[in-house]
Short mmCIF file of C-alpha atoms in Angstrom, two decimals:
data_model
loop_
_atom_site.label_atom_id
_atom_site.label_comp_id
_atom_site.label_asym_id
_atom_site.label_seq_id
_atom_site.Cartn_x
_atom_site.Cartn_y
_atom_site.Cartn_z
CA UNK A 826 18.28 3.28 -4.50
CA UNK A 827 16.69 4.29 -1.12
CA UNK A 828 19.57 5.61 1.47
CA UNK A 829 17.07 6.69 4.12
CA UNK A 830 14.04 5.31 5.55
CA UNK A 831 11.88 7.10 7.84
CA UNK A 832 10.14 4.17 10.12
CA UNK A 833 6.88 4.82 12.10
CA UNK A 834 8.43 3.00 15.59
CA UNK A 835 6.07 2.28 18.54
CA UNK A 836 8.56 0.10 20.32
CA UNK A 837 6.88 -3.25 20.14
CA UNK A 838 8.09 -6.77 18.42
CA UNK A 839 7.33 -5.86 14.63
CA UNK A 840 8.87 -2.56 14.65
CA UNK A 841 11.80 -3.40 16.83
CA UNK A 842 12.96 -6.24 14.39
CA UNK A 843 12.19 -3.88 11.69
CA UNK A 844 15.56 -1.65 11.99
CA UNK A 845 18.07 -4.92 12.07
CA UNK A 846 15.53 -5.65 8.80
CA UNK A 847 16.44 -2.06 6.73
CA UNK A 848 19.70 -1.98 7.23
CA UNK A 849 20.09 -5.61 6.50
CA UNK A 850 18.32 -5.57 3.69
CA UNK A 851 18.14 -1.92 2.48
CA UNK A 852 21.78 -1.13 3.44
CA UNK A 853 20.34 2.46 4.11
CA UNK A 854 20.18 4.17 7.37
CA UNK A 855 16.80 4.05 9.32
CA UNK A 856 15.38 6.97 11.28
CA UNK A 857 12.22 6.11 14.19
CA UNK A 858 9.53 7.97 14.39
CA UNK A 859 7.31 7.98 17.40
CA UNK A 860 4.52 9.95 18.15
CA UNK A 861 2.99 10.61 21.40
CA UNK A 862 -0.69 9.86 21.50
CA UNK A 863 -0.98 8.90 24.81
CA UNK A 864 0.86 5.29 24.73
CA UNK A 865 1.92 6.20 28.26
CA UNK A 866 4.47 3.98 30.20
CA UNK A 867 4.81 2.43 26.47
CA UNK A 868 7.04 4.84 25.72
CA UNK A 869 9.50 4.96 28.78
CA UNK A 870 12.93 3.63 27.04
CA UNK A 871 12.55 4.13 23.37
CA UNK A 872 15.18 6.29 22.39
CA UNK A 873 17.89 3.28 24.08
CA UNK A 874 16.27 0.64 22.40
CA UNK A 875 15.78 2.81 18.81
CA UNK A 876 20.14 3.82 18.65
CA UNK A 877 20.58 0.11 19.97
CA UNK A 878 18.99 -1.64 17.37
CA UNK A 879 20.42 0.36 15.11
CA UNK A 880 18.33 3.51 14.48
CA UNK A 881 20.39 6.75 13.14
CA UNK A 882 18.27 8.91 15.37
CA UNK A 883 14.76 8.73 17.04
CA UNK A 884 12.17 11.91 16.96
CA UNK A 885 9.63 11.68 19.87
CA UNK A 886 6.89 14.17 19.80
CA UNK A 887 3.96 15.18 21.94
CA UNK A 888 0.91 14.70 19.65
CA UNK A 889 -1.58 14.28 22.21
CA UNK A 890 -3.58 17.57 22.04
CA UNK A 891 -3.58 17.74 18.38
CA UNK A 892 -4.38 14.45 18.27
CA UNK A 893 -7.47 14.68 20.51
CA UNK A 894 -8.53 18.31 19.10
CA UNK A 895 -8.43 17.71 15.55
CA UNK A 896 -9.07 14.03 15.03
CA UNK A 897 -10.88 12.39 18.57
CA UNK A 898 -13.42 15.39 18.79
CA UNK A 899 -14.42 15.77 15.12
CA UNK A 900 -15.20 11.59 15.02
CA UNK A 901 -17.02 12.26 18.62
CA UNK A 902 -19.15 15.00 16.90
CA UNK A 903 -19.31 12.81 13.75
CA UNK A 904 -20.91 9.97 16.11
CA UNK A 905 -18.97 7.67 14.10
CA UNK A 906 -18.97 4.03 15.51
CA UNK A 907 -17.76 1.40 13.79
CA UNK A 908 -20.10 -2.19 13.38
CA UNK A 909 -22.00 -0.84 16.25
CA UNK A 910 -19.48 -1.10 19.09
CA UNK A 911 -15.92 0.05 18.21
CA UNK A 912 -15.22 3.59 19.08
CA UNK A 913 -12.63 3.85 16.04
CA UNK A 914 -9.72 4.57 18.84
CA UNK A 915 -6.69 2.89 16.67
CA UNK A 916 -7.91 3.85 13.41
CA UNK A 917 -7.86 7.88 14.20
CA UNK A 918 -4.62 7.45 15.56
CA UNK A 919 -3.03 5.99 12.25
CA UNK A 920 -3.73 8.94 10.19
CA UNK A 921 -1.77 11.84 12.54
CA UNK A 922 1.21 9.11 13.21
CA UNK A 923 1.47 8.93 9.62
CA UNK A 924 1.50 12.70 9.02
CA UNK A 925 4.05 13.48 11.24
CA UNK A 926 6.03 10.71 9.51
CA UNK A 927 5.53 12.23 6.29
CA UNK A 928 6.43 15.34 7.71
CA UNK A 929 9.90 14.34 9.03
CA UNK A 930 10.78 12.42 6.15
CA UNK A 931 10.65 15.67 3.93
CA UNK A 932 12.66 17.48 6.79
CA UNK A 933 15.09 14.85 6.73
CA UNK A 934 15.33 14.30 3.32
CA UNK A 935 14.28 10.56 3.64
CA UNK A 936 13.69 8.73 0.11
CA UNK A 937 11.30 6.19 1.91
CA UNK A 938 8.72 5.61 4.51
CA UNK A 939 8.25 2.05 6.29
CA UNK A 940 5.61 0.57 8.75
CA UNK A 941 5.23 -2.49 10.50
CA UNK A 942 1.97 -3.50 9.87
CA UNK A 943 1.15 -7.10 8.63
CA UNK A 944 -0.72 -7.59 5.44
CA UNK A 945 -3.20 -8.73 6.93
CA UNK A 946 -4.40 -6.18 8.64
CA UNK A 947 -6.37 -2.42 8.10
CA UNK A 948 -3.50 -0.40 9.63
CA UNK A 949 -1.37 -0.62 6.44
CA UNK A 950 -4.07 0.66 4.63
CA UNK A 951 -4.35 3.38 6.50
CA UNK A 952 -0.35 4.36 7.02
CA UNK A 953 -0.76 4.18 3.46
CA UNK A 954 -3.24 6.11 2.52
CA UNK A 955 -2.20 9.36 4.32
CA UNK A 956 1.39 8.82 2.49
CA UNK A 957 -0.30 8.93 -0.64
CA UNK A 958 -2.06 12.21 0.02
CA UNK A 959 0.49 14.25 2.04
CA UNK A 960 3.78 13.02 -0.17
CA UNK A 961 2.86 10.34 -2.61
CA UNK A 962 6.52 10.82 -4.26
CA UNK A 963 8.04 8.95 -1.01
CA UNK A 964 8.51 4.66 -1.34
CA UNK A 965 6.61 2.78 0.74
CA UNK A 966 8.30 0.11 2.77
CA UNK A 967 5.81 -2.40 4.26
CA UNK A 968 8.35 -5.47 5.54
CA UNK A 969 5.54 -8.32 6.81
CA UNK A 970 4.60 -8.34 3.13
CA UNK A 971 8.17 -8.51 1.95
CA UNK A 972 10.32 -10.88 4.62
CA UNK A 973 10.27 -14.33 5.76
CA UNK A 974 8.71 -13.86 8.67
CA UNK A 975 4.89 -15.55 9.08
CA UNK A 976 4.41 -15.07 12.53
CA UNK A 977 4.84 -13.24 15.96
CA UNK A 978 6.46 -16.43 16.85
CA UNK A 979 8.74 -16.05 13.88
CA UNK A 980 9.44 -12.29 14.46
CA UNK A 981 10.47 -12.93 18.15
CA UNK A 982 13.05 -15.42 17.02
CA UNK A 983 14.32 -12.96 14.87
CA UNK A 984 14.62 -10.84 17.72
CA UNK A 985 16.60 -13.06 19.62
CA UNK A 986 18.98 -13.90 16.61
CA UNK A 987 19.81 -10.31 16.38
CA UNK A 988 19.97 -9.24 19.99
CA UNK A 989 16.73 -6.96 19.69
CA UNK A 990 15.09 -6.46 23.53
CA UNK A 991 11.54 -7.05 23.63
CA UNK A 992 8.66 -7.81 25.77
CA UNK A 993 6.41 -10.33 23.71
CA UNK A 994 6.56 -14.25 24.72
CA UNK A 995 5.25 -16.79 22.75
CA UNK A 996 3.60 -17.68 25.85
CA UNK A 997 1.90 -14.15 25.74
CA UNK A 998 1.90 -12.65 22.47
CA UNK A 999 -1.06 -10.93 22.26
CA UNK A 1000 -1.02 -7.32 21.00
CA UNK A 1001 -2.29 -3.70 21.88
CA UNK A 1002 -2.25 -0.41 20.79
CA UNK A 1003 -2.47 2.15 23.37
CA UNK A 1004 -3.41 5.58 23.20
CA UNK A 1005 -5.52 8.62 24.83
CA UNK A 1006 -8.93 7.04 23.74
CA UNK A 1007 -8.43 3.88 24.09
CA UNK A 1008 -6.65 0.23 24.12
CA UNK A 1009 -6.75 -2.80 21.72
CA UNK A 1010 -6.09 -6.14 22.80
CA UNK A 1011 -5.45 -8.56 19.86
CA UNK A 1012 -4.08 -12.32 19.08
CA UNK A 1013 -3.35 -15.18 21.58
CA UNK A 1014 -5.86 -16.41 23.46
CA UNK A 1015 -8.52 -13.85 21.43
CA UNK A 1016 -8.15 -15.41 18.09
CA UNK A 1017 -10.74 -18.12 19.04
CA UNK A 1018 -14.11 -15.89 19.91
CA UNK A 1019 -14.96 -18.63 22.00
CA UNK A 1020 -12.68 -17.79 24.40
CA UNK A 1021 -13.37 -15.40 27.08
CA UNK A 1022 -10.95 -12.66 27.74
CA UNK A 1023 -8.44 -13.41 30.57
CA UNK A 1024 -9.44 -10.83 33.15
CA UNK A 1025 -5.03 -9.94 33.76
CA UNK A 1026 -5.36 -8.49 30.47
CA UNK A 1027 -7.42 -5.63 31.00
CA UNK A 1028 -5.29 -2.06 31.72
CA UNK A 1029 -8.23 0.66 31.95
CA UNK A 1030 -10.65 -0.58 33.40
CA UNK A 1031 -11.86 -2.71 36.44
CA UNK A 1032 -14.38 -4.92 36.20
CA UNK A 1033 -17.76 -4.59 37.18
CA UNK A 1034 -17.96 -6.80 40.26
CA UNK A 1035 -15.01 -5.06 41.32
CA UNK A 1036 -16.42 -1.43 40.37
CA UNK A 1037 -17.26 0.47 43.37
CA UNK A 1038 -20.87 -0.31 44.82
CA UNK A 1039 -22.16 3.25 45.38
CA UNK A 1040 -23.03 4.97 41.94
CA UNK A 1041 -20.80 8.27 40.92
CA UNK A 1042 -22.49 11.05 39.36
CA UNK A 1043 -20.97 13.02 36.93
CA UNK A 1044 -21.79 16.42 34.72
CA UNK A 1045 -20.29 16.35 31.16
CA UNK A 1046 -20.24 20.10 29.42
CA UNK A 1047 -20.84 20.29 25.68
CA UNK A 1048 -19.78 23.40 23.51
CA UNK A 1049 -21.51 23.03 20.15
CA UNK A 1050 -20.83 19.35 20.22
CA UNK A 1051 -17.31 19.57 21.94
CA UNK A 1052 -16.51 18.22 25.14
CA UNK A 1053 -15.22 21.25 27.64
CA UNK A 1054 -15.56 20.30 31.19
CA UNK A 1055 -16.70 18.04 33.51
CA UNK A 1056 -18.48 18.56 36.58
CA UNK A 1057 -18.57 22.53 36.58
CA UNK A 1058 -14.73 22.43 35.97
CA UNK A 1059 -13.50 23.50 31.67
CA UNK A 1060 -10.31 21.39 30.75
CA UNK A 1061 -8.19 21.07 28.32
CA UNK A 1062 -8.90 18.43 25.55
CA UNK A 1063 -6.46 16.20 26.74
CA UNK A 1064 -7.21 16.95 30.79
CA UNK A 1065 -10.61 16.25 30.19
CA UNK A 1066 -9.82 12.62 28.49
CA UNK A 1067 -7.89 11.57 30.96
CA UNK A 1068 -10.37 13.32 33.82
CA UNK A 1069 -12.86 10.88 31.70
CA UNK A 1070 -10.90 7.80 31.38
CA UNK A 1071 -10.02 7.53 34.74
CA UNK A 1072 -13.50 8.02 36.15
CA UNK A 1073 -14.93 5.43 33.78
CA UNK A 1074 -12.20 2.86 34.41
CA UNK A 1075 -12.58 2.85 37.87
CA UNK A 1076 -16.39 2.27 37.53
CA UNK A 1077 -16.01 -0.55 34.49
CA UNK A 1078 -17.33 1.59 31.83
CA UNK A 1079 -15.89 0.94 28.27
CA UNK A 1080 -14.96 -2.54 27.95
CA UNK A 1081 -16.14 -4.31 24.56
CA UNK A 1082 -15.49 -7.47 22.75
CA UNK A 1083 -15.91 -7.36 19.31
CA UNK A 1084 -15.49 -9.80 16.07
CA UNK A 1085 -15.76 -6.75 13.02
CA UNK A 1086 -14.91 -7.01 9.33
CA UNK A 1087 -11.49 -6.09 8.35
CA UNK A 1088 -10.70 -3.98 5.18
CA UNK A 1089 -9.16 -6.62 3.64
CA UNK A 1090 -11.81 -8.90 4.09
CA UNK A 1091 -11.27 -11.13 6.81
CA UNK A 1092 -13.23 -11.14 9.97
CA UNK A 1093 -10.90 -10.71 13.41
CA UNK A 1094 -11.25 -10.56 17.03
CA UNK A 1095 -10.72 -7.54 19.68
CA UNK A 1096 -10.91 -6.72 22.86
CA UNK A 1097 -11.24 -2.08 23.50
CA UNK A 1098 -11.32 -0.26 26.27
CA UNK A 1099 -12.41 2.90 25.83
CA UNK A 1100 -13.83 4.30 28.99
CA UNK A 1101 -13.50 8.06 28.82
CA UNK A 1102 -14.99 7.91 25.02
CA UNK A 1103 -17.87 5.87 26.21
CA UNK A 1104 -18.93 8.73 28.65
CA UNK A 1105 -18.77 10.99 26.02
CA UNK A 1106 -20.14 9.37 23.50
CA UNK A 1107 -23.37 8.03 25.64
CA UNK A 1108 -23.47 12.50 26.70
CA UNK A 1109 -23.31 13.57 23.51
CA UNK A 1110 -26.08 11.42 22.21
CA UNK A 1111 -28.78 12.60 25.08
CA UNK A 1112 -27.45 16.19 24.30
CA UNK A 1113 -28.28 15.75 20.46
CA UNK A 1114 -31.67 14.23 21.67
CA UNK A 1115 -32.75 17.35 22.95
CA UNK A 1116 -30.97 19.86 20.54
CA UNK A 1117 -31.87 18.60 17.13
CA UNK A 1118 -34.71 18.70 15.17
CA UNK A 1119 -36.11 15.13 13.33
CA UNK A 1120 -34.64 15.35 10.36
CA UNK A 1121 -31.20 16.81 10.97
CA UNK A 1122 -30.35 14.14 13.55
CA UNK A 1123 -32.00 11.06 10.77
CA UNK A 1124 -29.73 12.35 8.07
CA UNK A 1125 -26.83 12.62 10.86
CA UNK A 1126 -27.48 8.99 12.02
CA UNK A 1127 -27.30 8.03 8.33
CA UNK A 1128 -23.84 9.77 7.56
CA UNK A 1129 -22.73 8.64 11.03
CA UNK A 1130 -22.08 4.97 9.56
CA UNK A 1131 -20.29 6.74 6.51
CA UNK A 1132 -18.08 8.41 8.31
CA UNK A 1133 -17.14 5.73 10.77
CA UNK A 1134 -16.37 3.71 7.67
CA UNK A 1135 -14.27 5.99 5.98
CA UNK A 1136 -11.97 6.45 9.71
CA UNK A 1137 -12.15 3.00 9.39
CA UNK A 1138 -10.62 2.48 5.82
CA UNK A 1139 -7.78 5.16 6.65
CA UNK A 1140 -9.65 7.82 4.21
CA UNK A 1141 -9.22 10.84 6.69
CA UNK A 1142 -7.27 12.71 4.22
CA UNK A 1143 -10.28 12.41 1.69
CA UNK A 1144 -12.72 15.52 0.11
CA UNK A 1145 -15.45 13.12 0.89
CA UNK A 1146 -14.69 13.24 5.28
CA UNK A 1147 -13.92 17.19 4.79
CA UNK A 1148 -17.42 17.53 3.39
CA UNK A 1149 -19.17 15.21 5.77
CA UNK A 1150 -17.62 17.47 8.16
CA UNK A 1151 -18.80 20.62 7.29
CA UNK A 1152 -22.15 19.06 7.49
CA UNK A 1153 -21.38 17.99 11.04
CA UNK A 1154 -20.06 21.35 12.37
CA UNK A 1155 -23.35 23.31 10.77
CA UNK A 1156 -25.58 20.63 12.93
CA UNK A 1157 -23.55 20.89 15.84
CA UNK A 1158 -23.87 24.31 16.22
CA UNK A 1159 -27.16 24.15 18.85
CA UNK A 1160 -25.51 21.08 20.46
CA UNK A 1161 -24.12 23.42 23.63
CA UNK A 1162 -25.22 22.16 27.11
CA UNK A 1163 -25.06 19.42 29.57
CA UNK A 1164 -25.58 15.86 30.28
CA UNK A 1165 -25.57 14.21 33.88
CA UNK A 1166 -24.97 10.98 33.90
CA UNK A 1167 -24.77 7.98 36.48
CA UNK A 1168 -22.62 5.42 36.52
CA UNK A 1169 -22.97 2.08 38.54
CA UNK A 1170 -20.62 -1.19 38.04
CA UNK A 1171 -20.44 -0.98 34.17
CA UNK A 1172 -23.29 0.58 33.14
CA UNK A 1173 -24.68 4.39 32.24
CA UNK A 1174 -27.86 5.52 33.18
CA UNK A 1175 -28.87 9.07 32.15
CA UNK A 1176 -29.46 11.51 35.01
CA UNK A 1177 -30.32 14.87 33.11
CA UNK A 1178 -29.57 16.65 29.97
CA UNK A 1179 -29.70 20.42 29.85
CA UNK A 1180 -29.27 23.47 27.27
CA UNK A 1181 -30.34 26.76 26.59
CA UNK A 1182 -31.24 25.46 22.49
CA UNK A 1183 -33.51 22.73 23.68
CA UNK A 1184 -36.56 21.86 21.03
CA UNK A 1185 -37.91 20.03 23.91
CA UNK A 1186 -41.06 21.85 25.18
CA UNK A 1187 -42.56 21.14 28.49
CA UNK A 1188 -45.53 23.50 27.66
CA UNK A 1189 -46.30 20.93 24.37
CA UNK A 1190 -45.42 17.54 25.93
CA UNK A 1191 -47.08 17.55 29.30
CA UNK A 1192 -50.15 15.45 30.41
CA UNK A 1193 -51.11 18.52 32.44
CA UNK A 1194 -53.37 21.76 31.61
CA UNK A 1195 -51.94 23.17 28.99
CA UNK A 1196 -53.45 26.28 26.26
CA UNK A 1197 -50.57 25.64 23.46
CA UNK A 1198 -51.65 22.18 21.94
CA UNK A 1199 -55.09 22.11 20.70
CA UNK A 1200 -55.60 18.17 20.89
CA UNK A 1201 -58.57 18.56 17.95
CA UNK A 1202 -55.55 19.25 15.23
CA UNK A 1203 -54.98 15.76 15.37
CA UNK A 1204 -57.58 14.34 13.97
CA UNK A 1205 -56.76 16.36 10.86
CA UNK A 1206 -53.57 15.37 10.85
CA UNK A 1207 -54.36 11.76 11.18
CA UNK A 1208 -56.74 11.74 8.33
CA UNK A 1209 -54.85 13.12 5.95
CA UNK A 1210 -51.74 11.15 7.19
CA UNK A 1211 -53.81 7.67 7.31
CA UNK A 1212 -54.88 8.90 3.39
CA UNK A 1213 -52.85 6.59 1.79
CA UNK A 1214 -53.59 3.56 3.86
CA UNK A 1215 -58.07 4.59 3.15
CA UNK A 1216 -57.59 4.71 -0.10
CA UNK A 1217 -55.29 1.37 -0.59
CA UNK A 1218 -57.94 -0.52 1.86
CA UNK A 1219 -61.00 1.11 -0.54
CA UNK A 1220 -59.30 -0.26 -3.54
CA UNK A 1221 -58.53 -3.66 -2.09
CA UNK A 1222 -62.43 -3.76 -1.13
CA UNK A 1223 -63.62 -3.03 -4.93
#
């Protein structure tokens, strides 16, 4: 018999009809759970609406920095990118919402922990996941795959049934997700990828025609693959997101539209924003380019897609991303420099890249005068290189 349920709470339609749901259902009382990740004016009013519809208590708390130190950086470092575009903003989110859950549901005692994603989706999954690794004793209460409810539209009936305030319309109900790295726009209008985005429904950035029309120059600082400042100035992790976000929104930098592969096997449509992550992750690339060697940044490239795949599934709490990472750290330790980039209505062109562990060689790769290439090695080189293809054209000859 479960008497307490700890519920991950964000304030929206599903997990606002979610309390009135446990206690109806469950007859047990129902603590909310919401972490700060940098939601914003998202979470101005929560703790009213939690005890009003019903909620024993609500616990609020300030994940941002941890949030951005231990899970945004190490995916930035990983350059893990998801199907080529997505910047994974929503999926490393899941994971430290869901240990903090975990967390207060063994301080409180809770027998259960519930979530309001839909089965349809990859967020269950990873919710999930991290239960099963930090405190796979605790029930798992996942109500779209239990109730009677098919639909937003359905859910915001509900809502009105049980006096429940919310903010969704089924005139506008698409979704987001909000935090410090990003924003998702899902649903409505977006589920046929025909449509074009409506333009109202961007937050963080402008658009491009509206972006200003002189170009803004701007210095990002690396410390062995970690962002630390930005134009001369070191910040804090989360200072220097938000210095980044705000830059890039107001210059139309981040804005994708993507149709990816679910988890579960379906195909689905977003809209991100992601505008301080796209300035980093476009810097840390040209710092890489000049700080490793061949091979070390091929075999990074390769485990890149791994490890975007495995924030993707929800498997942060794996031995298999803890070993990827110690792979990443040991090649990140000659990333340290900095990149100087220019942006100009939605796009990033690279201005400079700088660091006292470049491989790059201005002695070796001018046109000039120069005494340390000899130019005769080559041919050497190419014959034995261009062995193979001789001897396959001598035997095709016989």
């Amino acid at each position: 018999m479960i008497k307490k349920v700890v519920l991950a709470y964000s304030g929206g339609l599903d997990t606002s009809v979610i309390i009135p749901w446990l206690k109806e259902n469950y007859q047990c009382e129902v603590i909310a759970m919401a972490g700060d990740v940098g939601q914003e004016e998202e979470l101005h009013g929560l703790h009213e609406k939690a005890l009003k519809t019903g909620a024993s208590k609500l616990y609020v708390e300030d994940l941002r920095e941890e949030f951005v130190r231990d899970y945004i950086w190490p995916t930035l470092r990983a350059s893990a990118i998801y199907e080529r575009k997505y910047l994974l903003g929503t999926s490393m989110a899941r994971p430290i919402l869901a240990k903090r859950q975990v967390d207060i549901a063994l301080r409180e005692g809770a027998d259960a922990v519930a979530h309001g994603c839909t089965g349809k989706g990859n967020d269950q999954v990873r919710f999930e996941l991290t239960y099963k690794a930090l405190a796979p004793q605790l029930k798992v209460i996942a109500p779209w795959r239990e109730w009677k409810i098919k639909s937003r539209e359905d859910a915001i009936d509900y809502a009105c049934q049980h006096n429940v305030p919310i903010t969704a319309t089924k005139q506008k109900n698409y979704s987001e997700d909000r935090n410090i790295w990003h924003i998702s726009h899902e649903g409505g209008i977006l589920e046929n990828p025909a449509s074009e985005a409506e333009e109202s429904m961007w937050k963080l950035t402008v658009s491009p025609e509206k972006a200003p029309d002189q170009p803004r120059y701007l210095e990002i600082e690396f410390d062995q693959g970690t962002p630390v400042g930005i134009d001369g100035k070191r910040l804090t992790p989360v200072e220097l997101l938000q210095t980044a976000n705000k830059i890039g929104g107001e210059h139309g930098i981040g804005r994708i539209d993507l149709v990816e592969n679910r988890l579960v096997g379906l195909k689905s449509r977003g809209a991100y924003e992601t505008p301080g992550g796209t300035l980093l992750v476009q810097a840390h690339r040209e710092l890489e380019s000049i700080c490793l060697d061949k091979e070390v940044l091929r075999m990074k490239d390769q485990l890149a897609l791994k490890y975007a795949d495995l924030v993707y599934n929800g498997q942060w709490f794996t031995p298999i991303r803890e070993a990827l990472d110690a792979f990443v750290t040991s090649s990140q330790r000659t990333v340290t420099g900095s990149v100087r980039l220019k942006l100009y209505r939605g796009n990033i062109l690279v201005a400079g890249r700088k660091s006292a562990q470049s491989l790059y060689r201005e002695d070796l790769a001018t046109f000039g005068e120069e005494a340390v290439y000899n130019q005769k090695d080559a041919e050497g080189f190419i014959n034995l290189f261009g062995l193979p293809v001789k001897v396959q054209a001598l035997a095709k000859r016989k």
